[in-house]
Short mmCIF file of N, CA and C in Angstrom, two decimals:
data_model
loop_
_atom_site.label_atom_id
_atom_site.label_comp_id
_atom_site.label_asym_id
_atom_site.label_seq_id
_atom_site.Cartn_x
_atom_site.Cartn_y
_atom_site.Cartn_z
N MET D 10 11.13 -16.94 22.51
CA MET D 10 9.74 -15.92 22.00
C MET D 10 9.82 -14.93 22.97
N SER D 11 10.31 -14.30 24.22
CA SER D 11 10.04 -13.62 24.75
C SER D 11 10.64 -12.25 24.51
N ILE D 12 11.86 -12.59 23.22
CA ILE D 12 12.51 -11.42 23.31
C ILE D 12 12.18 -10.53 22.05
N LEU D 13 11.05 -11.02 20.78
CA LEU D 13 9.91 -10.68 20.13
C LEU D 13 8.64 -10.07 20.50
N GLY D 14 8.47 -9.86 22.20
CA GLY D 14 7.42 -9.28 22.85
C GLY D 14 7.67 -7.75 23.28
N GLU D 15 9.14 -7.49 22.99
CA GLU D 15 9.70 -5.87 22.96
C GLU D 15 9.42 -5.79 21.55
N VAL D 16 9.49 -5.68 20.39
CA VAL D 16 9.59 -5.14 19.04
C VAL D 16 8.17 -4.54 19.03
N THR D 17 8.39 -3.70 18.22
CA THR D 17 7.21 -2.66 17.76
C THR D 17 7.42 -2.44 16.25
N VAL D 18 6.10 -2.75 15.75
CA VAL D 18 5.59 -2.89 14.06
C VAL D 18 4.64 -2.00 14.33
N ALA D 19 4.78 -1.32 12.64
CA ALA D 19 3.42 0.01 12.78
C ALA D 19 2.52 -1.20 11.52
N VAL D 20 1.77 -0.69 11.90
CA VAL D 20 0.28 -1.62 11.61
C VAL D 20 -0.71 -0.74 10.98
N SER D 21 -0.42 -0.59 9.79
CA SER D 21 -1.78 0.21 9.18
C SER D 21 -3.12 -0.95 8.78
N VAL D 22 -4.54 -0.21 8.40
CA VAL D 22 -4.91 -0.69 6.92
C VAL D 22 -5.80 0.61 6.30
N VAL D 23 -5.26 0.10 5.11
CA VAL D 23 -5.48 0.64 4.09
C VAL D 23 -6.90 0.24 3.15
N LEU D 24 -8.25 1.60 3.70
CA LEU D 24 -9.68 1.20 2.94
C LEU D 24 -9.25 1.88 1.58
N GLY D 25 -8.57 2.88 1.01
CA GLY D 25 -8.34 2.98 -0.63
C GLY D 25 -7.63 4.35 -0.70
N SER D 26 -7.28 4.94 -1.49
CA SER D 26 -6.63 5.76 -1.85
C SER D 26 -7.46 7.07 -2.63
N THR D 27 -6.70 8.64 -2.74
CA THR D 27 -7.34 9.77 -3.76
C THR D 27 -5.85 10.30 -3.50
N GLN D 28 -6.33 11.35 -4.39
CA GLN D 28 -5.34 12.60 -4.69
C GLN D 28 -6.09 13.78 -4.39
N VAL D 29 -5.36 14.47 -3.21
CA VAL D 29 -6.05 15.85 -2.95
C VAL D 29 -5.85 16.89 -3.00
N PRO D 30 -5.55 18.22 -3.25
CA PRO D 30 -5.30 18.83 -3.55
C PRO D 30 -4.87 19.41 -2.05
N ILE D 31 -3.66 20.43 -1.71
CA ILE D 31 -3.34 20.79 -0.51
C ILE D 31 -4.84 22.04 0.36
N ARG D 32 -4.62 22.82 -0.36
CA ARG D 32 -5.67 23.46 -0.57
C ARG D 32 -7.11 23.29 -0.31
N GLN D 33 -7.51 21.74 -0.71
CA GLN D 33 -8.74 20.94 0.24
C GLN D 33 -8.48 20.98 0.67
N VAL D 34 -6.97 19.92 1.69
CA VAL D 34 -7.00 19.48 2.86
C VAL D 34 -6.81 20.42 3.64
N LEU D 35 -6.57 21.51 2.97
CA LEU D 35 -6.14 22.49 4.60
C LEU D 35 -7.80 23.31 4.75
N LYS D 36 -8.24 23.35 4.13
CA LYS D 36 -10.58 23.62 3.96
C LYS D 36 -11.09 22.79 4.65
N MET D 37 -10.36 21.50 4.96
CA MET D 37 -11.43 20.64 5.60
C MET D 37 -11.48 20.44 7.59
N GLY D 38 -12.99 20.38 7.64
CA GLY D 38 -12.79 20.37 9.05
C GLY D 38 -13.63 19.27 9.55
N ARG D 39 -13.91 19.32 11.01
CA ARG D 39 -14.01 17.97 11.69
C ARG D 39 -15.24 17.94 10.71
N GLY D 40 -15.48 15.90 10.19
CA GLY D 40 -16.79 15.52 9.15
C GLY D 40 -16.33 15.63 8.03
N ALA D 41 -15.40 16.07 7.29
CA ALA D 41 -15.07 16.02 6.31
C ALA D 41 -15.09 14.58 5.54
N MET D 42 -16.25 14.61 4.46
CA MET D 42 -15.79 13.42 3.82
C MET D 42 -14.57 13.01 2.91
N ILE D 43 -13.87 12.50 2.69
CA ILE D 43 -12.75 12.19 1.53
C ILE D 43 -13.09 11.08 0.46
N PRO D 44 -13.75 11.49 -0.61
CA PRO D 44 -14.14 10.84 -1.60
C PRO D 44 -12.75 9.24 -1.83
N LEU D 45 -12.84 7.96 -1.65
CA LEU D 45 -11.78 6.62 -2.38
C LEU D 45 -12.28 5.94 -3.30
N ASP D 46 -10.84 5.77 -3.84
CA ASP D 46 -11.23 5.09 -5.09
C ASP D 46 -11.24 3.74 -5.07
N CYS D 47 -12.30 3.44 -4.39
CA CYS D 47 -13.16 2.24 -3.83
C CYS D 47 -13.90 1.99 -3.45
N GLY D 48 -14.66 0.76 -3.67
CA GLY D 48 -16.13 0.46 -3.13
C GLY D 48 -16.01 0.22 -1.87
N THR D 49 -17.37 -0.40 -1.57
CA THR D 49 -17.60 -0.63 0.11
C THR D 49 -17.47 -2.39 0.39
N ASP D 50 -17.47 -2.85 -1.32
CA ASP D 50 -17.36 -4.76 -0.84
C ASP D 50 -15.61 -4.78 -1.19
N ASP D 51 -15.05 -3.60 -1.74
CA ASP D 51 -13.21 -4.26 -2.40
C ASP D 51 -13.04 -4.06 -0.81
N PRO D 52 -11.52 -4.91 -0.93
CA PRO D 52 -10.93 -5.68 -0.07
C PRO D 52 -9.76 -4.39 0.56
N SER D 53 -9.67 -4.57 1.50
CA SER D 53 -9.03 -3.36 2.14
C SER D 53 -7.47 -4.09 2.50
N GLU D 54 -6.44 -3.31 3.25
CA GLU D 54 -5.08 -4.16 2.67
C GLU D 54 -4.73 -3.80 4.03
N LEU D 55 -4.11 -4.86 4.84
CA LEU D 55 -3.17 -4.72 5.72
C LEU D 55 -1.98 -4.66 5.75
N HIS D 56 -0.97 -3.09 6.16
CA HIS D 56 0.57 -3.39 6.15
C HIS D 56 1.40 -3.29 7.13
N VAL D 57 2.12 -3.71 7.49
CA VAL D 57 2.83 -4.09 8.29
C VAL D 57 4.40 -3.40 7.78
N ASN D 58 5.02 -2.56 8.44
CA ASN D 58 6.28 -1.34 8.52
C ASN D 58 5.55 -1.06 7.32
N GLY D 59 4.46 -0.29 6.46
CA GLY D 59 4.58 0.34 5.80
C GLY D 59 4.56 -0.89 4.15
N ILE D 60 4.48 -2.25 4.86
CA ILE D 60 4.61 -3.41 3.04
C ILE D 60 3.11 -4.08 3.27
N ALA D 61 2.67 -4.29 2.43
CA ALA D 61 1.22 -5.30 2.51
C ALA D 61 1.50 -6.19 2.21
N VAL D 62 0.88 -6.85 3.86
CA VAL D 62 1.34 -8.74 3.78
C VAL D 62 -0.29 -9.13 3.86
N ALA D 63 -1.43 -8.55 3.47
CA ALA D 63 -2.75 -9.46 3.70
C ALA D 63 -3.63 -8.73 2.62
N HIS D 64 -4.86 -8.89 2.36
CA HIS D 64 -5.99 -8.39 2.04
C HIS D 64 -7.38 -9.07 3.30
N GLY D 65 -8.20 -8.33 3.68
CA GLY D 65 -9.33 -8.51 4.15
C GLY D 65 -10.25 -7.34 4.50
N ARG D 66 -11.41 -7.40 4.84
CA ARG D 66 -12.74 -6.66 4.86
C ARG D 66 -12.81 -6.18 6.56
N ILE D 67 -12.85 -4.93 6.74
CA ILE D 67 -13.26 -4.05 7.77
C ILE D 67 -14.98 -4.49 8.42
N LEU D 68 -15.10 -4.98 9.73
CA LEU D 68 -15.86 -5.63 10.21
C LEU D 68 -16.86 -4.24 11.45
N LEU D 69 -17.85 -4.14 11.81
CA LEU D 69 -18.10 -3.65 12.66
C LEU D 69 -19.19 -4.41 13.46
N ALA D 70 -18.75 -4.18 14.81
CA ALA D 70 -19.52 -4.59 15.41
C ALA D 70 -19.85 -3.69 16.89
N GLY D 71 -21.17 -2.45 16.43
CA GLY D 71 -21.55 -1.45 17.66
C GLY D 71 -20.34 -0.51 17.21
N GLU D 72 -19.89 -0.47 18.05
CA GLU D 72 -18.57 1.10 18.19
C GLU D 72 -17.23 0.16 17.67
N ARG D 73 -17.05 -1.08 17.86
CA ARG D 73 -15.83 -1.21 17.69
C ARG D 73 -15.32 -2.07 16.08
N MET D 74 -14.71 -1.77 16.02
CA MET D 74 -14.04 -1.24 14.26
C MET D 74 -13.01 -2.67 14.43
N SER D 75 -12.93 -3.72 13.63
CA SER D 75 -11.78 -4.47 13.45
C SER D 75 -11.57 -4.83 12.06
N PHE D 76 -10.32 -5.36 11.60
CA PHE D 76 -9.92 -6.15 10.20
C PHE D 76 -9.84 -7.91 10.53
N GLU D 77 -10.42 -8.56 9.39
CA GLU D 77 -10.40 -9.49 9.29
C GLU D 77 -9.76 -10.16 8.06
N VAL D 78 -8.33 -10.71 8.40
CA VAL D 78 -7.79 -11.18 7.27
C VAL D 78 -8.51 -12.48 5.80
N THR D 79 -8.59 -12.03 4.93
CA THR D 79 -9.16 -13.08 4.45
C THR D 79 -8.49 -13.24 3.11
N ALA D 80 -6.82 -13.29 3.14
CA ALA D 80 -5.97 -13.37 2.36
C ALA D 80 -4.60 -12.99 2.30
N MET D 81 -3.80 -14.19 2.44
CA MET D 81 -2.02 -13.06 3.17
C MET D 81 -1.96 -12.82 1.55
N LEU D 82 -0.62 -12.63 1.47
CA LEU D 82 -0.07 -11.88 0.10
C LEU D 82 1.29 -12.56 0.18
N GLY D 83 1.64 -12.72 -1.19
CA GLY D 83 2.90 -13.35 -0.98
C GLY D 83 4.29 -12.79 -1.04
N GLN D 84 5.45 -12.37 -1.51
CA GLN D 84 6.62 -11.79 -1.16
C GLN D 84 6.16 -10.36 -2.23
N ALA D 85 5.50 -10.88 -3.34
CA ALA D 85 5.16 -9.64 -4.16
C ALA D 85 4.12 -8.91 -3.97
N GLY D 86 3.38 -8.83 -3.25
CA GLY D 86 2.53 -8.36 -2.45
C GLY D 86 1.54 -8.13 -3.31
#
């Protein structure tokens, strides 16, 4: 298993998505709000190397944010 300890993977959490014209992106400044196509209770997705592997929810504890896995996805994603 020690050989796997050196393997790097890209992990991201997808909260939602939207389409924004580039002109609007260029006008954005710090604190800009971007509306997403999801609600606060909708599940987020955990992606590993660009592939959805789990659903879950975002948890906040003070200033710390974490992701709780609620369901693993099959190979179909």
